[in-house]
mmCIF file of C-alpha atoms in Angstrom:
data_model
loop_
_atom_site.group_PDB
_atom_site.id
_atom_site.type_symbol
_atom_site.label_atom_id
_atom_site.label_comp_id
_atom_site.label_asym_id
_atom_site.label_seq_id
_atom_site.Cartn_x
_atom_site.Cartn_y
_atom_site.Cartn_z
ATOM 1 C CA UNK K 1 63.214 5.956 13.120
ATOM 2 C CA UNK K 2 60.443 6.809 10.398
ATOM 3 C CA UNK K 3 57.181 4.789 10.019
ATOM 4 C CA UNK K 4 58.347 3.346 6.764
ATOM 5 C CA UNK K 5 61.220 2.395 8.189
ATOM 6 C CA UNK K 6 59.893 0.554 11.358
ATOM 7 C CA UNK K 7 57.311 -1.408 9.021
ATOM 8 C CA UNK K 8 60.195 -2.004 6.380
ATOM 9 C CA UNK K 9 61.976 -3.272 9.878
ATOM 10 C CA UNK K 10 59.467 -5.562 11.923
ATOM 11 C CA UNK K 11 57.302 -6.322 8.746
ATOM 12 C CA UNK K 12 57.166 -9.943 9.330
ATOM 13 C CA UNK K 13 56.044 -9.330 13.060
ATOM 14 C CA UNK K 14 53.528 -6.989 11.694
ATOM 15 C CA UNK K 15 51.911 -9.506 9.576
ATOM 16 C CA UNK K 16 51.778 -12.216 11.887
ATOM 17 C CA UNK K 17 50.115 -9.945 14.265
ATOM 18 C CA UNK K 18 47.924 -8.881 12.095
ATOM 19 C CA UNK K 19 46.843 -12.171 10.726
ATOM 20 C CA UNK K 20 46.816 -13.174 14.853
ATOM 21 C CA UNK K 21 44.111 -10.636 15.463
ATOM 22 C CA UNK K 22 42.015 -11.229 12.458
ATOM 23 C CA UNK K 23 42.038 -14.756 13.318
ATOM 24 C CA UNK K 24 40.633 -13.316 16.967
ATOM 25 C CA UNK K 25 37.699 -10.815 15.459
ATOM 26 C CA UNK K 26 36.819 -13.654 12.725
ATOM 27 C CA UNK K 27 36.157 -16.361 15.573
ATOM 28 C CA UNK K 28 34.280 -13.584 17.670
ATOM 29 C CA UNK K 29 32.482 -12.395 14.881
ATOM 30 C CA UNK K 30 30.732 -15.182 13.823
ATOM 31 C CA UNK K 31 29.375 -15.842 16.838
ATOM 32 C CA UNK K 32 27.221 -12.549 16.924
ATOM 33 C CA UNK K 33 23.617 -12.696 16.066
ATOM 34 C CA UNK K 34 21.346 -10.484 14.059
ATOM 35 C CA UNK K 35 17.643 -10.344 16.350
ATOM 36 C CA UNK K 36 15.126 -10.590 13.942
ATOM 37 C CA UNK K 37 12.756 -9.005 16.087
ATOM 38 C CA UNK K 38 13.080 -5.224 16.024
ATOM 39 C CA UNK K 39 11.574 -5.006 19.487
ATOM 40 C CA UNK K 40 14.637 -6.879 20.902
ATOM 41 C CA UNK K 41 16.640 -3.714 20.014
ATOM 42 C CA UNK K 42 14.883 -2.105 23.199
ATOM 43 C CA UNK K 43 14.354 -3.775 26.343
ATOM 44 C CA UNK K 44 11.726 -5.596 27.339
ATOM 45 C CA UNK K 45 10.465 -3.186 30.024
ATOM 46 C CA UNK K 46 10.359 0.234 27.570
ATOM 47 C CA UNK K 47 7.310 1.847 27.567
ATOM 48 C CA UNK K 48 7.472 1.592 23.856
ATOM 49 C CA UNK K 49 7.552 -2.370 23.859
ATOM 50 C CA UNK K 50 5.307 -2.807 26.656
ATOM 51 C CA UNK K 51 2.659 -0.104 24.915
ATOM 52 C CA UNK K 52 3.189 -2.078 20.983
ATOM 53 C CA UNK K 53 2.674 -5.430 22.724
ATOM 54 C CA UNK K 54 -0.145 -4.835 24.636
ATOM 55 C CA UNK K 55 -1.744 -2.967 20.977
ATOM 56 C CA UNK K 56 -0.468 -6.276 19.188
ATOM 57 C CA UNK K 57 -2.776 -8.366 21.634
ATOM 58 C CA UNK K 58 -6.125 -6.292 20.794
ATOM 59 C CA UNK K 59 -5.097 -5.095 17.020
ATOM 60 C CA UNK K 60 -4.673 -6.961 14.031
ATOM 61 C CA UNK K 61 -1.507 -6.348 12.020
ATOM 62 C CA UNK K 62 -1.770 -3.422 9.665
ATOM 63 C CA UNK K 63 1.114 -5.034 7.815
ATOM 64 C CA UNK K 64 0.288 -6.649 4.718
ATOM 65 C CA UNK K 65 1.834 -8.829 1.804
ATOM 66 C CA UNK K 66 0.356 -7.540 -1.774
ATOM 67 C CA UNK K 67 0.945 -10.621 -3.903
ATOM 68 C CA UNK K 68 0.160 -9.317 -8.041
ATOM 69 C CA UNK K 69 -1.048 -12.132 -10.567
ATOM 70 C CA UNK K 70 -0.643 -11.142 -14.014
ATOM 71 C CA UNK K 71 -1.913 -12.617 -17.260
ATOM 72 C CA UNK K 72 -3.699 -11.452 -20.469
ATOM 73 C CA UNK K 73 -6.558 -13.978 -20.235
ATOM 74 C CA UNK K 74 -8.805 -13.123 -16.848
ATOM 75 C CA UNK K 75 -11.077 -16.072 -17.550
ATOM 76 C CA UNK K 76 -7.504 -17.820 -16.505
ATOM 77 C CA UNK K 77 -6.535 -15.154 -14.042
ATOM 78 C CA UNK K 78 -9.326 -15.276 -11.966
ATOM 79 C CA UNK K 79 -9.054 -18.956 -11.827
ATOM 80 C CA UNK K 80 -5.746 -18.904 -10.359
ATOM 81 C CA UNK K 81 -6.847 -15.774 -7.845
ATOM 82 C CA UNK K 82 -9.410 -18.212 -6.717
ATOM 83 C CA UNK K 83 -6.998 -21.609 -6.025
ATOM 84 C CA UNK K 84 -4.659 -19.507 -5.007
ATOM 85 C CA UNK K 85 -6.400 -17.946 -2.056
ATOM 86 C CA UNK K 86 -8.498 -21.198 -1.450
ATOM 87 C CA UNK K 87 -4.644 -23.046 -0.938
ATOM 88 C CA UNK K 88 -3.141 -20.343 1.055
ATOM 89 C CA UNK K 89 -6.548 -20.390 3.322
ATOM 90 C CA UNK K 90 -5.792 -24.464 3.985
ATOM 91 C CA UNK K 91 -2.132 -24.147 4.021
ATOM 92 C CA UNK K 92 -1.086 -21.256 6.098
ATOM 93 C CA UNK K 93 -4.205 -21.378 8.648
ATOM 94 C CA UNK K 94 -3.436 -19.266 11.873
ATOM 95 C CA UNK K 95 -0.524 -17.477 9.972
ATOM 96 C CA UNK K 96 -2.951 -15.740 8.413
ATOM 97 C CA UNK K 97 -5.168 -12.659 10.333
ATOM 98 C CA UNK K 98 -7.306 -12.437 6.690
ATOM 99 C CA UNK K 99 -6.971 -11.929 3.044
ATOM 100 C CA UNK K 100 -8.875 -9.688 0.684
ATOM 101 C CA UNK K 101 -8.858 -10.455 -3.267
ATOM 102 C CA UNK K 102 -12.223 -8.803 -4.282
ATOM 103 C CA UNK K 103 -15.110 -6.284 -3.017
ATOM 104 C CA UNK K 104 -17.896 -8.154 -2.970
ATOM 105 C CA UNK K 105 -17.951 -8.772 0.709
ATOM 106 C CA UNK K 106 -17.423 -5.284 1.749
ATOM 107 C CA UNK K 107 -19.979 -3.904 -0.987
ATOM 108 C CA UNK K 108 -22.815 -6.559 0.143
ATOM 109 C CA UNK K 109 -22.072 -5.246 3.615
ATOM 110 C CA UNK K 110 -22.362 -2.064 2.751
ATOM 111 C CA UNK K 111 -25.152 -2.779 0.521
ATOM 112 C CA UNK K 112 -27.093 -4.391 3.470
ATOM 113 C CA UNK K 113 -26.677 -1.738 5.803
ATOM 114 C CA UNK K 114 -26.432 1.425 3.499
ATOM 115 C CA UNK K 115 -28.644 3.631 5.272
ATOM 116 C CA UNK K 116 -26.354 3.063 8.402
ATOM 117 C CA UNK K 117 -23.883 5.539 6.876
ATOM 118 C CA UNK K 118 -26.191 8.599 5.430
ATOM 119 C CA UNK K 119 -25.514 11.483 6.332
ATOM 120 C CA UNK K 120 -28.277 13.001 8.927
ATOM 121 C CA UNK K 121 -29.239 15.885 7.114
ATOM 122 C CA UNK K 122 -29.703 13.755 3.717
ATOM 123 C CA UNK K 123 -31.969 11.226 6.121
ATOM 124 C CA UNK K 124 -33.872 14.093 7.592
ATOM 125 C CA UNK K 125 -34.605 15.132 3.774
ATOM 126 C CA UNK K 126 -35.868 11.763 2.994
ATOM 127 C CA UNK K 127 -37.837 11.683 6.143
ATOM 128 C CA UNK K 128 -39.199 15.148 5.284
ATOM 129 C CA UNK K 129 -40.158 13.859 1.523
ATOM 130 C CA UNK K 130 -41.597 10.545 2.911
ATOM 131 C CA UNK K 131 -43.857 12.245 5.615
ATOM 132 C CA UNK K 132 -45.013 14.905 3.012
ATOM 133 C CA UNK K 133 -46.197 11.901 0.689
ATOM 134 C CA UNK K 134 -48.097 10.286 3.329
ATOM 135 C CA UNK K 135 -49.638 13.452 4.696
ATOM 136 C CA UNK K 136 -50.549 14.084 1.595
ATOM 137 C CA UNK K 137 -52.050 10.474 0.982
ATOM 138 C CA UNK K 138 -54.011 10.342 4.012
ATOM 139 C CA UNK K 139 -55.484 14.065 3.277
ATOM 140 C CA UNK K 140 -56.624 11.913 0.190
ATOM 141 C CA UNK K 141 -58.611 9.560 2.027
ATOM 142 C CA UNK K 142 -61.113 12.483 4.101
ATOM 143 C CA UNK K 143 -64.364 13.257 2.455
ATOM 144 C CA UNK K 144 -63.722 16.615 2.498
ATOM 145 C CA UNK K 145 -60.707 16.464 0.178
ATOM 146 C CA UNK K 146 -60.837 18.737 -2.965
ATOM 147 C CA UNK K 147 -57.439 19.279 -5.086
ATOM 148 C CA UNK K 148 -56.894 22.538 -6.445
ATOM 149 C CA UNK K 149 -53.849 23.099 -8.036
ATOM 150 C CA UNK K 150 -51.990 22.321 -5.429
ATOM 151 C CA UNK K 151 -48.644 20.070 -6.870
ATOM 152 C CA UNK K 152 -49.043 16.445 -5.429
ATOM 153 C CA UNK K 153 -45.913 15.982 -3.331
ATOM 154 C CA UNK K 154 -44.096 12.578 -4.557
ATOM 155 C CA UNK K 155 -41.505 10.712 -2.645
ATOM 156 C CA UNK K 156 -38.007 10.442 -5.055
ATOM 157 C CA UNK K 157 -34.598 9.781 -3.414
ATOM 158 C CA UNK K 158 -32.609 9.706 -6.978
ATOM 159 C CA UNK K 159 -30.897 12.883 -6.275
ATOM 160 C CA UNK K 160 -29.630 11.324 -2.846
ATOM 161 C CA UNK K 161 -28.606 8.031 -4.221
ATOM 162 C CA UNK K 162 -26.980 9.400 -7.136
ATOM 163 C CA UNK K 163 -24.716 11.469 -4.449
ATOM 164 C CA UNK K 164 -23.631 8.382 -2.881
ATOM 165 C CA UNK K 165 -23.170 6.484 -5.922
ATOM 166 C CA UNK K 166 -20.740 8.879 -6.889
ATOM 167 C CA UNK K 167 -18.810 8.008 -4.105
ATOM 168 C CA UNK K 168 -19.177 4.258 -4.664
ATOM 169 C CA UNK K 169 -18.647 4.393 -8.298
ATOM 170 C CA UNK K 170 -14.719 3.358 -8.761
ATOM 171 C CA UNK K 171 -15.519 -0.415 -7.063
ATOM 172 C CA UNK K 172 -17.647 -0.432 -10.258
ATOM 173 C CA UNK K 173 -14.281 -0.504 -12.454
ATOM 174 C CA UNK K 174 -13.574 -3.811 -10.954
ATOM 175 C CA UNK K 175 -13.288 -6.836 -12.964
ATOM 176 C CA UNK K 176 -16.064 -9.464 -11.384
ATOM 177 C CA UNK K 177 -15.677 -7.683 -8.027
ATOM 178 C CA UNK K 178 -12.146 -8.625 -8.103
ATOM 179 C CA UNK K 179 -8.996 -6.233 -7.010
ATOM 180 C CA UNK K 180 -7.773 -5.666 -10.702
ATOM 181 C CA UNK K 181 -6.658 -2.784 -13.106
ATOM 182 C CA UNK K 182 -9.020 -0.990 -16.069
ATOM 183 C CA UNK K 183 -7.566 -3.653 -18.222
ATOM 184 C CA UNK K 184 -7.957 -6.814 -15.875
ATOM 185 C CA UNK K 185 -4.318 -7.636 -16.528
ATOM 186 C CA UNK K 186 -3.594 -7.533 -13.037
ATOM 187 C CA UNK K 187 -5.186 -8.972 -9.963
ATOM 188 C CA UNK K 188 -3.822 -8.390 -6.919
ATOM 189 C CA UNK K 189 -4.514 -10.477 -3.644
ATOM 190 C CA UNK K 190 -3.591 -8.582 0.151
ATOM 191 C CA UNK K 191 -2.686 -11.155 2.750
ATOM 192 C CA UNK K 192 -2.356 -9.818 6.649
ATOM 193 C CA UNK K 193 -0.096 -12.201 8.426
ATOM 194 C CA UNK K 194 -1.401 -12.989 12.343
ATOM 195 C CA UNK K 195 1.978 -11.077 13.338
ATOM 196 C CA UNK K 196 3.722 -7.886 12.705
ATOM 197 C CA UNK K 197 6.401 -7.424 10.226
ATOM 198 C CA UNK K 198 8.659 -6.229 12.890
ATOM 199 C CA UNK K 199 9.362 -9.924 13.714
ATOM 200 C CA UNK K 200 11.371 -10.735 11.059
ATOM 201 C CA UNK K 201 11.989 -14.344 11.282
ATOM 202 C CA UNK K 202 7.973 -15.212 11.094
ATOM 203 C CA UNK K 203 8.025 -12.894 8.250
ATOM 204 C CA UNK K 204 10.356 -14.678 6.062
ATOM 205 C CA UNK K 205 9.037 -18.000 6.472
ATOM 206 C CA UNK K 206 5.961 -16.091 5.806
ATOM 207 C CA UNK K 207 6.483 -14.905 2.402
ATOM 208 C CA UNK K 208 8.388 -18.313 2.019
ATOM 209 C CA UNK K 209 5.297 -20.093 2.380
ATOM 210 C CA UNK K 210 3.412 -17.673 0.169
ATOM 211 C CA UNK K 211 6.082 -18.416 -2.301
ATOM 212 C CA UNK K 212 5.630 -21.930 -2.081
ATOM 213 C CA UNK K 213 2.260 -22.060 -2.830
ATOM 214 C CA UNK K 214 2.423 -20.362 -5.838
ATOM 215 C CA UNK K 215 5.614 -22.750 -6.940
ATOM 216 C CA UNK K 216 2.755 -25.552 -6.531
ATOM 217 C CA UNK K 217 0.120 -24.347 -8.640
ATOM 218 C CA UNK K 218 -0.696 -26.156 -11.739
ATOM 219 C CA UNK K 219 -0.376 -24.544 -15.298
ATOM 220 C CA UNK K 220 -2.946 -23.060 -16.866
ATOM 221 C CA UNK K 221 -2.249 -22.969 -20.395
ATOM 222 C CA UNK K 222 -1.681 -18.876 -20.313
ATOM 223 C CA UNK K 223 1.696 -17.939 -18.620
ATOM 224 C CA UNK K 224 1.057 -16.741 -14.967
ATOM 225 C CA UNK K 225 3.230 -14.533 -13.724
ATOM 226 C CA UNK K 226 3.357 -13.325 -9.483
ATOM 227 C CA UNK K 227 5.096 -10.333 -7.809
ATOM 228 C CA UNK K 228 5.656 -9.702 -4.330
ATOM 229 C CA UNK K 229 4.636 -6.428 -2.529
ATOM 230 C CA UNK K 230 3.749 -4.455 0.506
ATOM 231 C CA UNK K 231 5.622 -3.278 3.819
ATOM 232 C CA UNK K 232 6.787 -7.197 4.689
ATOM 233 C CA UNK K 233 8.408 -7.666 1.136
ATOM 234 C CA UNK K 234 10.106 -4.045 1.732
ATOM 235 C CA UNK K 235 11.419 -4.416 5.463
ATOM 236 C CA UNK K 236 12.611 -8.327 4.464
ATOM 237 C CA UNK K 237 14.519 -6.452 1.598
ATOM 238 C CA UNK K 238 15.679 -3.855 3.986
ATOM 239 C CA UNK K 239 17.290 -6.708 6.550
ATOM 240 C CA UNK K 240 18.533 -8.940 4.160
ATOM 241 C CA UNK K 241 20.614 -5.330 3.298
ATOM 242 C CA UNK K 242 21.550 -4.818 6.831
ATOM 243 C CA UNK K 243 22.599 -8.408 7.351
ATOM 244 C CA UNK K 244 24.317 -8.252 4.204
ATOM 245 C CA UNK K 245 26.616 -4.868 5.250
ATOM 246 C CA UNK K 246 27.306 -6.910 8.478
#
């Protein structure tokens, strides 16, 4: 007997069958579970796990969520950075391991402790300049001084500080300090959530809480407008995919 034949045949059979075992796979299937923890895909006991969550417990997530506020009017702009952090601060608390939105912390830091981070031979030439200047100031103070033609040393670090400024110079481009492009159309705000994006449940209601800050913040006249960025926004993306396929 051919195939055709045999379905033609028992076709009724067939179907029921069919429709008997779907029934089966659809009742079994809906009971399975996407783990939105990553980890759980290994066991608990894996060198790999044990090693990331003992890391977790001394280092703060690298992971970050790059939230972009655009407008043309940075007077307005800047406003809303400012409410917007201040809100996510008092609303998210301990969700949050810290957020940057401008440079003015890290440049006073840096500003305060500057000479912490020369380079040794540039401090030995400022030590070298500085000692000849006072040498030379104290030979000015013996009564048997007499100046020549001798060049009188002076003590000028411009050359060094224009080096370093060089390297400094691009936080200059910054509107008010503030994380923003040439134009200060766009400001851009990076939040660090207290866990990593492989746990995928805390990461949604994360960025659903980010989200629902901004849906709370009062108009400013100019039309705000917010994007969502950064390796949580991509591996949510990437799971709601997954989830999706399954």
């Amino acid at each position: 007997m051919s195939y055709a034949k045999f379905i033609y045949r028992y076709n009724i059979p067939i179907v029921l069958v069919s429709l008997l075992l779907f029934t089966l796979s659809f009742h079994f299937v809906k009971k399975l579970s996407v783990r939105s923890d990553f980890k759980e895909m290994l066991p608990g006991n894996a060198p790999s796990v044990v090693e990331l969550n003992r890391i977790e417990k001394r280092v703060r997530s690298t992971d970050n969520l790059i939230v972009l506020i655009g407008g043309p009017d940075w007077p307005t702009t800047k406003t809303f950075v400012d409410d917007f952090v201040a809100r996510v601060q008092d609303e998210l608390g301990a969700d949050i391991s810290r957020i940057e939105f401008n440079v003015n912390e890290v440049k006073n830091y840096y500003e305060h402790n500057k000479y912490l981070y020369i380079d040794l031979l540039d401090l030995e030439e400022i030590y070298f300049r500085l000692k000849n200047r006072i040498d030379w100031e104290k030979l000015k103070q013996t009564p048997l001084f007499i100046q020549i033609d001798e060049e009188e040393p002076t003590f000028d670090t411009k050359d060094i500080e224009d080096k370093y400024t060089s390297k400094t110079g691009r936080y200059q481009n910054y509107q008010d300090g503030y994380f923003t492009d040439n134009a200060a159309e766009l400001a851009a705000v990076i939040i660090w959530p207290s866990e990593p994006v492989t746990n995928i449940g805390f990461s949604q209601k994360f960025i659903g809480k980010i989200q629902g800050v901004v849906s709370q913040m009062p108009a400013y006249g100019n039309p705000i407008k917010v994007a969502y960025f950064g390796r949580i926004k991509k591996m949510i993306t990437e799971y709601n995919a997954i989830v999706g396929d399954i």
